[in-house]
Amino acid sequence: MDWKLPFSPGVRRLLTAAALLALALTWVVDIVAVYHPMRPSSPIRWVPVFVTGPLAVLALPDTRWSPSLTARSVGVAAMSVALTCACLVDPRPVNDWGLLEGLVLLFLIVRVLAETESDRTTARTVAALVAAVLALPLRGRTLSGLVAGQYVLTVALALAVLIGCSLRALETRRRSAVQDVRYAERLALARDLHDLIAHHMTGIIVQANAARTVHAIAPEKVEPALEAISRSGTETLESMRRLVRVLREENHQALRPGDLLSELGDLVADFSRQQLDAPAARLEASAVARTSRFSPEVETSVVRVVQEALTNVHRHAPGERVTVRLDADPDWLHVSVANSRLHRRAGGPAGGRSGLGLIGLRERIEALDGTFSAGAVDSGQWEVRASVPRFPADSPLGPLRRTPAV
């Protein structure tokens, strides 16, 4: 059973194993109870054990061909209520409720509360399941059994609803945190864009004033100045088309344009100094990456990727050797940060219990039409890798861009 709960894969596997064990033990109790010699001989007593109970269990896992969770839950609830009505019609009492069937109904309540997005659909489905659970004691048709059964099932229902609502609230908080990170990253992109455009516009104004000054004394220098102005204006326009998504914040620190390799070298050097006696980090750059020219927003995004990756290594895998690689081809700029051994907290996805910084990086890279990945590789390393196109989609060379090589 692959439950879509807000937990890491290891916790999900543990919960699935515990649920399977509980279902198996409950079914054994059902079988022992139905074969008890003092039980009534009504043939309906076999139905919860060998028909409705196993069919209800089949509604728990998500498969490729399964209907939606709400449809399966409503179907199980209707089947349970129909069996209860059949027990009421039968003249011979049936003291076996069907513990397996009841346990599955409780599990479905937890899953519907935790996973169903629509509040209205959740309320209707849970109401149907609760009605089916509370109707189970009616199969015995005894006052003492009804009172005791309603008490036990009411407590069980309260626990199921509490667990389901807690998981729903946890998932809501997780989604809210993810949205906050994405929004903050978009604001950071807008701030970077503002600073980069201000840098280009300052250069344009300076070049325009210089061209006007030398027009009378050195006319031959006017055309190169106009070409520089045109080039700076084109780069500024391309940056606006790719990155302006949201309004920027009022308070921010200005971004000082710098050399990409120099900034990466400073990050690697700072990381090595923080590691003390651990192996020093290493920066590797291919000849193409050293000699190529990239747009300012691409360089800024690459610096952010390396900065976040080194921070994660320092936080989660201290003492390991780190290699930062920078490479480029005619269409793409590739950057990767890999540590020497498997990441110590490689269980959860980006967006689980940790990894919100990686979500922000993915948002930034995808805003540039790039690709981003973070995880364990075949060599036993944990690697953060990003590929960013050197040419935007709206530039003359954009349509020639190819998919980055893995």
mmCIF file of C-alpha atoms in Angstrom:
data_model
loop_
_atom_site.group_PDB
_atom_site.id
_atom_site.type_symbol
_atom_site.label_atom_id
_atom_site.label_comp_id
_atom_site.label_asym_id
_atom_site.label_seq_id
_atom_site.Cartn_x
_atom_site.Cartn_y
_atom_site.Cartn_z
ATOM 1 C CA MET A 1 0.000 0.000 0.000
ATOM 2 C CA ASP A 2 1.489 3.322 -1.078
ATOM 3 C CA TRP A 3 -0.138 5.871 1.206
ATOM 4 C CA LYS A 4 0.311 9.454 0.066
ATOM 5 C CA LEU A 5 0.991 10.821 3.525
ATOM 6 C CA PRO A 6 3.379 13.700 4.368
ATOM 7 C CA PHE A 7 6.163 11.408 5.590
ATOM 8 C CA SER A 8 9.502 10.223 4.297
ATOM 9 C CA PRO A 9 9.617 6.936 2.337
ATOM 10 C CA GLY A 10 11.068 5.083 5.337
ATOM 11 C CA VAL A 11 8.233 6.167 7.623
ATOM 12 C CA ARG A 12 5.696 5.287 4.939
ATOM 13 C CA ARG A 13 7.114 1.790 4.647
ATOM 14 C CA LEU A 14 6.989 1.389 8.429
ATOM 15 C CA LEU A 15 3.360 2.532 8.555
ATOM 16 C CA THR A 16 2.444 0.226 5.685
ATOM 17 C CA ALA A 17 4.068 -2.770 7.404
ATOM 18 C CA ALA A 18 2.271 -1.969 10.663
ATOM 19 C CA ALA A 19 -1.058 -1.637 8.865
ATOM 20 C CA LEU A 20 -0.590 -4.947 7.043
ATOM 21 C CA LEU A 21 0.274 -6.674 10.316
ATOM 22 C CA ALA A 22 -2.797 -5.211 12.030
ATOM 23 C CA LEU A 23 -5.046 -6.296 9.164
ATOM 24 C CA ALA A 24 -3.614 -9.830 9.155
ATOM 25 C CA LEU A 25 -4.008 -10.293 12.921
ATOM 26 C CA THR A 26 -7.534 -8.903 12.815
ATOM 27 C CA TRP A 27 -8.476 -11.316 10.036
ATOM 28 C CA VAL A 28 -7.119 -14.221 12.115
ATOM 29 C CA VAL A 29 -9.308 -13.120 15.030
ATOM 30 C CA ASP A 30 -12.299 -12.974 12.691
ATOM 31 C CA ILE A 31 -11.651 -16.493 11.443
ATOM 32 C CA VAL A 32 -11.244 -17.889 14.952
ATOM 33 C CA ALA A 33 -14.435 -16.189 16.091
ATOM 34 C CA VAL A 34 -16.540 -17.434 13.165
ATOM 35 C CA TYR A 35 -15.435 -21.061 13.757
ATOM 36 C CA HIS A 36 -16.329 -20.918 17.460
ATOM 37 C CA PRO A 37 -18.757 -23.791 18.196
ATOM 38 C CA MET A 38 -21.032 -21.655 20.399
ATOM 39 C CA ARG A 39 -21.628 -19.089 17.677
ATOM 40 C CA PRO A 40 -24.996 -19.009 15.832
ATOM 41 C CA SER A 41 -25.300 -20.966 12.623
ATOM 42 C CA SER A 42 -26.569 -18.146 10.397
ATOM 43 C CA PRO A 43 -24.757 -18.289 7.049
ATOM 44 C CA ILE A 44 -24.414 -14.489 7.038
ATOM 45 C CA ARG A 45 -21.680 -14.780 9.691
ATOM 46 C CA TRP A 46 -19.297 -16.017 6.994
ATOM 47 C CA VAL A 47 -19.830 -12.974 4.777
ATOM 48 C CA PRO A 48 -17.860 -10.373 6.822
ATOM 49 C CA VAL A 49 -14.931 -12.766 7.240
ATOM 50 C CA PHE A 50 -14.503 -14.065 3.707
ATOM 51 C CA VAL A 51 -16.346 -11.546 1.491
ATOM 52 C CA THR A 52 -16.813 -7.972 2.680
ATOM 53 C CA GLY A 53 -13.677 -7.909 4.861
ATOM 54 C CA PRO A 54 -11.193 -8.999 2.139
ATOM 55 C CA LEU A 55 -12.990 -6.854 -0.467
ATOM 56 C CA ALA A 56 -12.663 -3.841 1.841
ATOM 57 C CA VAL A 57 -8.922 -4.503 2.226
ATOM 58 C CA LEU A 58 -8.563 -4.385 -1.561
ATOM 59 C CA ALA A 59 -9.868 -0.805 -1.450
ATOM 60 C CA LEU A 60 -6.912 0.402 0.638
ATOM 61 C CA PRO A 61 -3.959 0.277 -1.800
ATOM 62 C CA ASP A 62 -3.580 2.653 -4.728
ATOM 63 C CA THR A 63 -2.971 0.841 -7.990
ATOM 64 C CA ARG A 64 -2.817 1.909 -11.592
ATOM 65 C CA TRP A 65 -6.349 0.721 -12.274
ATOM 66 C CA SER A 66 -7.960 1.691 -8.955
ATOM 67 C CA PRO A 67 -10.807 4.217 -8.829
ATOM 68 C CA SER A 68 -10.368 7.323 -6.740
ATOM 69 C CA LEU A 69 -10.005 7.010 -2.985
ATOM 70 C CA THR A 70 -13.367 8.644 -2.384
ATOM 71 C CA ALA A 71 -15.132 6.270 -4.800
ATOM 72 C CA ARG A 72 -13.554 3.243 -3.148
ATOM 73 C CA SER A 73 -14.435 4.537 0.325
ATOM 74 C CA VAL A 74 -18.073 5.184 -0.573
ATOM 75 C CA GLY A 75 -18.274 1.716 -2.155
ATOM 76 C CA VAL A 76 -16.938 0.025 0.970
ATOM 77 C CA ALA A 77 -19.306 2.039 3.187
ATOM 78 C CA ALA A 78 -22.301 1.096 1.010
ATOM 79 C CA MET A 79 -21.277 -2.569 1.047
ATOM 80 C CA SER A 80 -20.967 -2.523 4.838
ATOM 81 C CA VAL A 81 -24.359 -0.857 5.355
ATOM 82 C CA ALA A 82 -25.994 -3.327 2.955
ATOM 83 C CA LEU A 83 -24.587 -6.255 4.930
ATOM 84 C CA THR A 84 -25.825 -4.688 8.178
ATOM 85 C CA CYS A 85 -29.321 -4.407 6.703
ATOM 86 C CA ALA A 86 -29.148 -8.063 5.639
ATOM 87 C CA CYS A 87 -28.216 -9.056 9.180
ATOM 88 C CA LEU A 88 -31.220 -7.174 10.542
ATOM 89 C CA VAL A 89 -33.543 -9.022 8.157
ATOM 90 C CA ASP A 90 -32.172 -12.471 9.012
ATOM 91 C CA PRO A 91 -34.189 -14.028 11.863
ATOM 92 C CA ARG A 92 -31.109 -15.616 13.389
ATOM 93 C CA PRO A 93 -28.765 -13.183 15.205
ATOM 94 C CA VAL A 94 -25.210 -12.691 13.986
ATOM 95 C CA ASN A 95 -22.863 -11.811 16.834
ATOM 96 C CA ASP A 96 -19.770 -11.452 14.617
ATOM 97 C CA TRP A 97 -19.540 -7.873 13.396
ATOM 98 C CA GLY A 98 -16.610 -8.304 11.088
ATOM 99 C CA LEU A 99 -13.574 -6.825 12.836
ATOM 100 C CA LEU A 100 -11.516 -6.721 9.644
ATOM 101 C CA GLU A 101 -14.224 -4.785 7.867
ATOM 102 C CA GLY A 102 -14.467 -2.321 10.753
ATOM 103 C CA LEU A 103 -10.704 -1.797 10.873
ATOM 104 C CA VAL A 104 -10.596 -1.092 7.136
ATOM 105 C CA LEU A 105 -13.383 1.476 7.553
ATOM 106 C CA LEU A 106 -11.301 3.237 10.223
ATOM 107 C CA PHE A 107 -8.213 3.188 7.987
ATOM 108 C CA LEU A 108 -10.245 4.681 5.146
ATOM 109 C CA ILE A 109 -11.435 7.481 7.427
ATOM 110 C CA VAL A 110 -7.822 8.359 8.220
ATOM 111 C CA ARG A 111 -6.812 8.251 4.547
ATOM 112 C CA VAL A 112 -9.738 10.332 3.320
ATOM 113 C CA LEU A 113 -9.108 13.014 5.939
ATOM 114 C CA ALA A 114 -5.384 13.072 5.200
ATOM 115 C CA GLU A 115 -5.410 12.927 1.405
ATOM 116 C CA THR A 116 -8.651 14.263 -0.068
ATOM 117 C CA GLU A 117 -8.253 17.904 -1.077
ATOM 118 C CA SER A 118 -11.876 19.063 -1.382
ATOM 119 C CA ASP A 119 -13.391 19.820 2.028
ATOM 120 C CA ARG A 120 -16.930 19.090 0.815
ATOM 121 C CA THR A 121 -15.968 15.732 -0.683
ATOM 122 C CA THR A 122 -14.021 14.866 2.456
ATOM 123 C CA ALA A 123 -16.971 15.652 4.728
ATOM 124 C CA ARG A 124 -19.418 13.596 2.665
ATOM 125 C CA THR A 125 -17.118 10.591 2.356
ATOM 126 C CA VAL A 126 -16.177 10.582 6.033
ATOM 127 C CA ALA A 127 -19.861 10.861 6.995
ATOM 128 C CA ALA A 128 -20.647 7.746 4.941
ATOM 129 C CA LEU A 129 -17.771 5.836 6.534
ATOM 130 C CA VAL A 130 -18.733 6.924 10.058
ATOM 131 C CA ALA A 131 -22.318 5.802 9.477
ATOM 132 C CA ALA A 132 -21.086 2.397 8.300
ATOM 133 C CA VAL A 133 -18.860 2.024 11.385
ATOM 134 C CA LEU A 134 -21.586 3.013 13.844
ATOM 135 C CA ALA A 135 -23.999 0.587 12.193
ATOM 136 C CA LEU A 136 -21.768 -2.435 12.813
ATOM 137 C CA PRO A 137 -23.101 -3.193 16.362
ATOM 138 C CA LEU A 138 -26.619 -3.457 14.935
ATOM 139 C CA ARG A 139 -25.670 -6.817 13.421
ATOM 140 C CA GLY A 140 -25.733 -8.430 16.881
ATOM 141 C CA ARG A 141 -29.238 -7.162 17.701
ATOM 142 C CA THR A 142 -28.580 -7.256 21.453
ATOM 143 C CA LEU A 143 -28.832 -4.255 23.751
ATOM 144 C CA SER A 144 -25.640 -5.022 25.681
ATOM 145 C CA GLY A 145 -23.693 -5.621 22.494
ATOM 146 C CA LEU A 146 -25.078 -2.429 20.971
ATOM 147 C CA VAL A 147 -24.103 -0.282 23.971
ATOM 148 C CA ALA A 148 -20.637 -1.796 24.335
ATOM 149 C CA GLY A 149 -20.022 -1.726 20.607
ATOM 150 C CA GLN A 150 -21.101 1.890 20.229
ATOM 151 C CA TYR A 151 -18.782 2.910 23.063
ATOM 152 C CA VAL A 152 -15.752 1.111 21.626
ATOM 153 C CA LEU A 153 -16.411 2.275 18.085
ATOM 154 C CA THR A 154 -17.001 5.864 19.194
ATOM 155 C CA VAL A 155 -13.584 5.928 20.855
ATOM 156 C CA ALA A 156 -11.994 4.313 17.788
ATOM 157 C CA LEU A 157 -13.727 6.820 15.500
ATOM 158 C CA ALA A 158 -12.508 9.736 17.624
ATOM 159 C CA LEU A 159 -8.924 8.480 17.365
ATOM 160 C CA ALA A 160 -9.226 7.910 13.602
ATOM 161 C CA VAL A 161 -10.675 11.377 13.025
ATOM 162 C CA LEU A 162 -7.986 12.934 15.242
ATOM 163 C CA ILE A 163 -5.175 11.178 13.357
ATOM 164 C CA GLY A 164 -6.669 12.037 9.976
ATOM 165 C CA CYS A 165 -7.187 15.698 10.867
ATOM 166 C CA SER A 166 -3.645 15.924 12.261
ATOM 167 C CA LEU A 167 -2.195 14.517 9.043
ATOM 168 C CA ARG A 168 -4.363 16.890 7.022
ATOM 169 C CA ALA A 169 -3.113 19.870 9.038
ATOM 170 C CA LEU A 170 0.482 18.675 8.671
ATOM 171 C CA GLU A 171 0.120 18.421 4.903
ATOM 172 C CA THR A 172 -1.498 21.873 4.780
ATOM 173 C CA ARG A 173 1.409 23.383 6.695
ATOM 174 C CA ARG A 174 3.902 21.627 4.433
ATOM 175 C CA ARG A 175 2.239 22.972 1.296
ATOM 176 C CA SER A 176 2.101 26.431 2.811
ATOM 177 C CA ALA A 177 5.827 26.262 3.600
ATOM 178 C CA VAL A 178 6.587 25.152 0.035
ATOM 179 C CA GLN A 179 4.528 28.022 -1.380
ATOM 180 C CA ASP A 180 6.276 30.503 0.917
ATOM 181 C CA VAL A 181 9.683 29.268 -0.252
ATOM 182 C CA ARG A 182 8.678 29.516 -3.901
ATOM 183 C CA TYR A 183 7.261 32.991 -3.395
ATOM 184 C CA ALA A 184 10.394 34.123 -1.560
ATOM 185 C CA GLU A 185 12.563 32.763 -4.369
ATOM 186 C CA ARG A 186 10.503 34.638 -6.937
ATOM 187 C CA LEU A 187 10.962 37.810 -4.916
ATOM 188 C CA ALA A 188 14.712 37.121 -4.860
ATOM 189 C CA LEU A 189 14.637 36.691 -8.648
ATOM 190 C CA ALA A 190 12.838 40.010 -8.970
ATOM 191 C CA ARG A 191 15.429 41.708 -6.748
ATOM 192 C CA ASP A 192 18.272 40.246 -8.796
ATOM 193 C CA LEU A 193 16.553 41.363 -11.974
ATOM 194 C CA HIS A 194 16.140 44.886 -10.630
ATOM 195 C CA ASP A 195 19.816 45.146 -9.723
ATOM 196 C CA LEU A 196 21.000 43.670 -13.023
ATOM 197 C CA ILE A 197 18.793 45.963 -15.062
ATOM 198 C CA ALA A 198 19.972 48.947 -13.019
ATOM 199 C CA HIS A 199 23.554 47.920 -13.793
ATOM 200 C CA HIS A 200 22.850 47.675 -17.539
ATOM 201 C CA MET A 201 20.899 50.930 -17.651
ATOM 202 C CA THR A 202 23.697 52.758 -15.865
ATOM 203 C CA GLY A 203 26.112 51.502 -18.518
ATOM 204 C CA ILE A 204 23.751 52.569 -21.302
ATOM 205 C CA ILE A 205 23.440 56.081 -19.869
ATOM 206 C CA VAL A 206 27.220 56.401 -19.455
ATOM 207 C CA GLN A 207 27.862 55.187 -23.005
ATOM 208 C CA ALA A 208 25.197 57.499 -24.421
ATOM 209 C CA ASN A 209 26.714 60.525 -22.661
ATOM 210 C CA ALA A 210 30.187 59.507 -23.849
ATOM 211 C CA ALA A 211 28.958 59.189 -27.443
ATOM 212 C CA ARG A 212 27.388 62.618 -27.290
ATOM 213 C CA THR A 213 30.601 64.087 -25.863
ATOM 214 C CA VAL A 214 32.966 62.582 -28.483
ATOM 215 C CA HIS A 215 30.606 63.151 -31.405
ATOM 216 C CA ALA A 216 32.195 66.475 -32.247
ATOM 217 C CA ILE A 217 35.867 65.586 -31.678
ATOM 218 C CA ALA A 218 36.000 61.859 -32.589
ATOM 219 C CA PRO A 219 33.060 60.791 -34.786
ATOM 220 C CA GLU A 220 34.639 57.375 -35.451
ATOM 221 C CA LYS A 221 34.079 56.428 -31.806
ATOM 222 C CA VAL A 222 30.348 57.014 -31.923
ATOM 223 C CA GLU A 223 29.430 53.825 -33.788
ATOM 224 C CA PRO A 224 31.183 51.436 -31.319
ATOM 225 C CA ALA A 225 29.448 53.251 -28.476
ATOM 226 C CA LEU A 226 26.066 52.832 -30.181
ATOM 227 C CA GLU A 227 26.752 49.135 -30.725
ATOM 228 C CA ALA A 228 27.538 48.722 -27.019
ATOM 229 C CA ILE A 229 24.341 50.570 -26.134
ATOM 230 C CA SER A 230 22.320 48.267 -28.420
ATOM 231 C CA ARG A 231 23.911 45.156 -26.959
ATOM 232 C CA SER A 232 23.274 46.266 -23.379
ATOM 233 C CA GLY A 233 19.672 47.125 -24.194
ATOM 234 C CA THR A 234 19.097 43.719 -25.771
ATOM 235 C CA GLU A 235 20.509 41.900 -22.760
ATOM 236 C CA THR A 236 18.353 43.960 -20.433
ATOM 237 C CA LEU A 237 15.208 43.226 -22.443
ATOM 238 C CA GLU A 238 15.970 39.491 -22.505
ATOM 239 C CA SER A 239 16.482 39.477 -18.738
ATOM 240 C CA MET A 240 13.126 41.159 -18.218
ATOM 241 C CA ARG A 241 11.309 38.679 -20.436
ATOM 242 C CA ARG A 242 12.751 35.696 -18.615
ATOM 243 C CA LEU A 243 12.698 36.691 -14.966
ATOM 244 C CA VAL A 244 10.165 39.403 -14.126
ATOM 245 C CA ARG A 245 7.415 37.423 -12.387
ATOM 246 C CA VAL A 246 6.506 39.287 -9.235
ATOM 247 C CA LEU A 247 7.017 42.628 -7.551
ATOM 248 C CA ARG A 248 10.230 42.957 -5.608
ATOM 249 C CA GLU A 249 10.476 43.720 -1.901
ATOM 250 C CA GLU A 250 11.306 47.210 -0.758
ATOM 251 C CA ASN A 251 14.221 46.307 1.523
ATOM 252 C CA HIS A 252 17.046 44.372 -0.062
ATOM 253 C CA GLN A 253 20.786 44.416 -0.509
ATOM 254 C CA ALA A 254 22.130 45.452 -3.879
ATOM 255 C CA LEU A 255 23.687 42.788 -6.043
ATOM 256 C CA ARG A 256 27.187 43.627 -7.139
ATOM 257 C CA PRO A 257 27.984 42.103 -10.552
ATOM 258 C CA GLY A 258 31.085 39.956 -10.386
ATOM 259 C CA ASP A 259 33.019 37.266 -12.202
ATOM 260 C CA LEU A 260 31.375 33.826 -11.989
ATOM 261 C CA LEU A 261 34.567 31.851 -11.391
ATOM 262 C CA SER A 262 35.771 34.345 -8.794
ATOM 263 C CA GLU A 263 32.506 34.143 -6.855
ATOM 264 C CA LEU A 264 32.494 30.341 -6.981
ATOM 265 C CA GLY A 265 36.113 30.295 -5.873
ATOM 266 C CA ASP A 266 35.247 32.488 -2.890
ATOM 267 C CA LEU A 267 32.362 30.175 -1.929
ATOM 268 C CA VAL A 268 34.578 27.094 -2.139
ATOM 269 C CA ALA A 269 37.350 28.789 -0.169
ATOM 270 C CA ASP A 270 34.933 29.865 2.579
ATOM 271 C CA PHE A 271 33.530 26.350 2.751
ATOM 272 C CA SER A 272 37.025 24.864 3.088
ATOM 273 C CA ARG A 273 37.868 27.253 5.911
ATOM 274 C CA GLN A 274 34.716 26.252 7.788
ATOM 275 C CA GLN A 275 35.573 22.556 7.488
ATOM 276 C CA LEU A 276 38.705 22.985 9.673
ATOM 277 C CA ASP A 277 40.586 19.642 9.571
ATOM 278 C CA ALA A 278 38.320 18.086 6.916
ATOM 279 C CA PRO A 279 39.440 17.702 3.291
ATOM 280 C CA ALA A 280 39.253 20.933 1.362
ATOM 281 C CA ALA A 281 36.620 21.490 -1.293
ATOM 282 C CA ARG A 282 37.709 21.677 -4.911
ATOM 283 C CA LEU A 283 36.474 23.766 -7.843
ATOM 284 C CA GLU A 284 36.802 22.307 -11.339
ATOM 285 C CA ALA A 285 35.914 24.296 -14.451
ATOM 286 C CA SER A 286 36.293 23.193 -18.039
ATOM 287 C CA ALA A 287 38.060 25.345 -20.607
ATOM 288 C CA VAL A 288 34.751 26.136 -22.306
ATOM 289 C CA ALA A 289 33.232 27.330 -19.024
ATOM 290 C CA ARG A 290 36.270 29.500 -18.293
ATOM 291 C CA THR A 291 36.206 31.256 -21.654
ATOM 292 C CA SER A 292 32.467 31.505 -22.280
ATOM 293 C CA ARG A 293 30.211 34.434 -21.533
ATOM 294 C CA PHE A 294 26.837 33.936 -19.796
ATOM 295 C CA SER A 295 23.904 36.182 -19.037
ATOM 296 C CA PRO A 296 23.944 37.805 -15.570
ATOM 297 C CA GLU A 297 20.841 35.974 -14.306
ATOM 298 C CA VAL A 298 22.368 32.627 -15.309
ATOM 299 C CA GLU A 299 25.561 33.384 -13.385
ATOM 300 C CA THR A 300 23.583 34.537 -10.350
ATOM 301 C CA SER A 301 21.494 31.345 -10.372
ATOM 302 C CA VAL A 302 24.597 29.158 -10.623
ATOM 303 C CA VAL A 303 26.138 30.953 -7.640
ATOM 304 C CA ARG A 304 22.937 30.382 -5.648
ATOM 305 C CA VAL A 305 22.941 26.665 -6.515
ATOM 306 C CA VAL A 306 26.525 26.217 -5.332
ATOM 307 C CA GLN A 307 25.909 28.293 -2.207
ATOM 308 C CA GLU A 308 22.844 26.257 -1.160
ATOM 309 C CA ALA A 309 24.524 22.924 -1.971
ATOM 310 C CA LEU A 310 27.632 23.761 0.075
ATOM 311 C CA THR A 311 25.424 24.911 2.956
ATOM 312 C CA ASN A 312 23.582 21.583 2.910
ATOM 313 C CA VAL A 313 26.833 19.608 2.864
ATOM 314 C CA HIS A 314 28.193 21.633 5.770
ATOM 315 C CA ARG A 315 24.961 21.081 7.702
ATOM 316 C CA HIS A 316 24.195 17.425 6.933
ATOM 317 C CA ALA A 317 27.509 15.853 5.847
ATOM 318 C CA PRO A 318 30.387 17.660 7.565
ATOM 319 C CA GLY A 319 33.855 16.308 7.029
ATOM 320 C CA GLU A 320 33.299 15.025 3.504
ATOM 321 C CA ARG A 321 35.240 16.046 0.413
ATOM 322 C CA VAL A 322 33.231 18.233 -1.950
ATOM 323 C CA THR A 323 33.789 18.820 -5.640
ATOM 324 C CA VAL A 324 32.171 21.700 -7.531
ATOM 325 C CA ARG A 325 32.217 21.219 -11.304
ATOM 326 C CA LEU A 326 31.403 23.821 -13.913
ATOM 327 C CA ASP A 327 31.057 22.882 -17.565
ATOM 328 C CA ALA A 328 29.479 24.336 -20.667
ATOM 329 C CA ASP A 329 28.564 23.367 -24.198
ATOM 330 C CA PRO A 330 27.246 25.495 -27.061
ATOM 331 C CA ASP A 331 23.742 25.569 -25.562
ATOM 332 C CA TRP A 332 23.921 24.845 -21.824
ATOM 333 C CA LEU A 333 25.835 25.703 -18.670
ATOM 334 C CA HIS A 334 26.156 22.782 -16.249
ATOM 335 C CA VAL A 335 27.035 22.984 -12.563
ATOM 336 C CA SER A 336 27.221 20.131 -10.062
ATOM 337 C CA VAL A 337 28.161 19.840 -6.398
ATOM 338 C CA ALA A 338 28.978 16.314 -5.162
ATOM 339 C CA ASN A 339 30.253 15.107 -1.804
ATOM 340 C CA SER A 340 32.470 12.065 -1.338
ATOM 341 C CA ARG A 341 29.920 9.757 0.301
ATOM 342 C CA LEU A 342 26.182 9.252 0.327
ATOM 343 C CA HIS A 343 24.276 12.148 1.856
ATOM 344 C CA ARG A 344 23.361 11.329 5.440
ATOM 345 C CA ARG A 345 19.819 12.544 5.064
ATOM 346 C CA ALA A 346 18.983 11.200 1.632
ATOM 347 C CA GLY A 347 15.609 9.694 2.561
ATOM 348 C CA GLY A 348 13.157 12.532 2.014
ATOM 349 C CA PRO A 349 12.140 14.374 -1.136
ATOM 350 C CA ALA A 350 12.551 18.062 -1.677
ATOM 351 C CA GLY A 351 9.640 19.462 0.088
ATOM 352 C CA GLY A 352 9.405 16.787 2.800
ATOM 353 C CA ARG A 353 10.712 17.276 6.320
ATOM 354 C CA SER A 354 13.675 19.226 4.924
ATOM 355 C CA GLY A 355 14.857 20.487 1.583
ATOM 356 C CA LEU A 356 12.899 23.754 1.278
ATOM 357 C CA GLY A 357 16.064 25.424 0.017
ATOM 358 C CA LEU A 358 16.194 22.906 -2.818
ATOM 359 C CA ILE A 359 12.618 23.796 -3.719
ATOM 360 C CA GLY A 360 13.671 27.413 -4.067
ATOM 361 C CA LEU A 361 16.590 26.415 -6.280
ATOM 362 C CA ARG A 362 14.320 24.339 -8.492
ATOM 363 C CA GLU A 363 11.963 27.298 -8.817
ATOM 364 C CA ARG A 364 14.846 29.574 -9.812
ATOM 365 C CA ILE A 365 16.353 27.168 -12.355
ATOM 366 C CA GLU A 366 13.006 26.292 -13.936
ATOM 367 C CA ALA A 367 12.276 30.009 -14.312
ATOM 368 C CA LEU A 368 15.264 30.029 -16.685
ATOM 369 C CA ASP A 369 13.921 26.965 -18.584
ATOM 370 C CA GLY A 370 16.660 24.850 -16.987
ATOM 371 C CA THR A 371 16.706 21.477 -15.235
ATOM 372 C CA PHE A 372 17.494 20.725 -11.595
ATOM 373 C CA SER A 373 18.085 17.492 -9.691
ATOM 374 C CA ALA A 374 19.299 16.514 -6.230
ATOM 375 C CA GLY A 375 19.868 12.995 -4.967
ATOM 376 C CA ALA A 376 22.144 9.982 -4.748
ATOM 377 C CA VAL A 377 23.971 8.855 -7.890
ATOM 378 C CA ASP A 378 25.335 5.455 -8.875
ATOM 379 C CA SER A 379 28.826 6.256 -7.621
ATOM 380 C CA GLY A 380 27.545 6.541 -4.034
ATOM 381 C CA GLN A 381 27.715 10.324 -3.943
ATOM 382 C CA TRP A 382 25.047 12.865 -3.170
ATOM 383 C CA GLU A 383 24.933 15.331 -6.046
ATOM 384 C CA VAL A 384 23.115 18.578 -6.707
ATOM 385 C CA ARG A 385 23.073 19.307 -10.426
ATOM 386 C CA ALA A 386 21.640 22.151 -12.493
ATOM 387 C CA SER A 387 21.705 22.832 -16.224
ATOM 388 C CA VAL A 388 20.784 26.301 -17.440
ATOM 389 C CA PRO A 389 20.396 27.312 -21.110
ATOM 390 C CA ARG A 390 22.895 29.871 -22.298
ATOM 391 C CA PHE A 391 20.413 31.270 -24.812
ATOM 392 C CA PRO A 392 16.854 32.228 -23.821
ATOM 393 C CA ALA A 393 13.841 30.877 -25.643
ATOM 394 C CA ASP A 394 12.952 34.319 -27.036
ATOM 395 C CA SER A 395 16.385 35.039 -28.520
ATOM 396 C CA PRO A 396 17.328 34.257 -32.124
ATOM 397 C CA LEU A 397 19.380 31.257 -30.943
ATOM 398 C CA GLY A 398 16.727 29.999 -28.558
ATOM 399 C CA PRO A 399 14.987 27.536 -30.917
ATOM 400 C CA LEU A 400 18.332 25.829 -31.561
ATOM 401 C CA ARG A 401 18.704 24.861 -27.908
ATOM 402 C CA ARG A 402 18.910 21.133 -27.263
ATOM 403 C CA THR A 403 18.159 19.008 -24.240
ATOM 404 C CA PRO A 404 21.131 18.966 -21.837
ATOM 405 C CA ALA A 405 23.263 15.868 -21.905
ATOM 406 C CA VAL A 406 23.123 13.760 -18.740
#
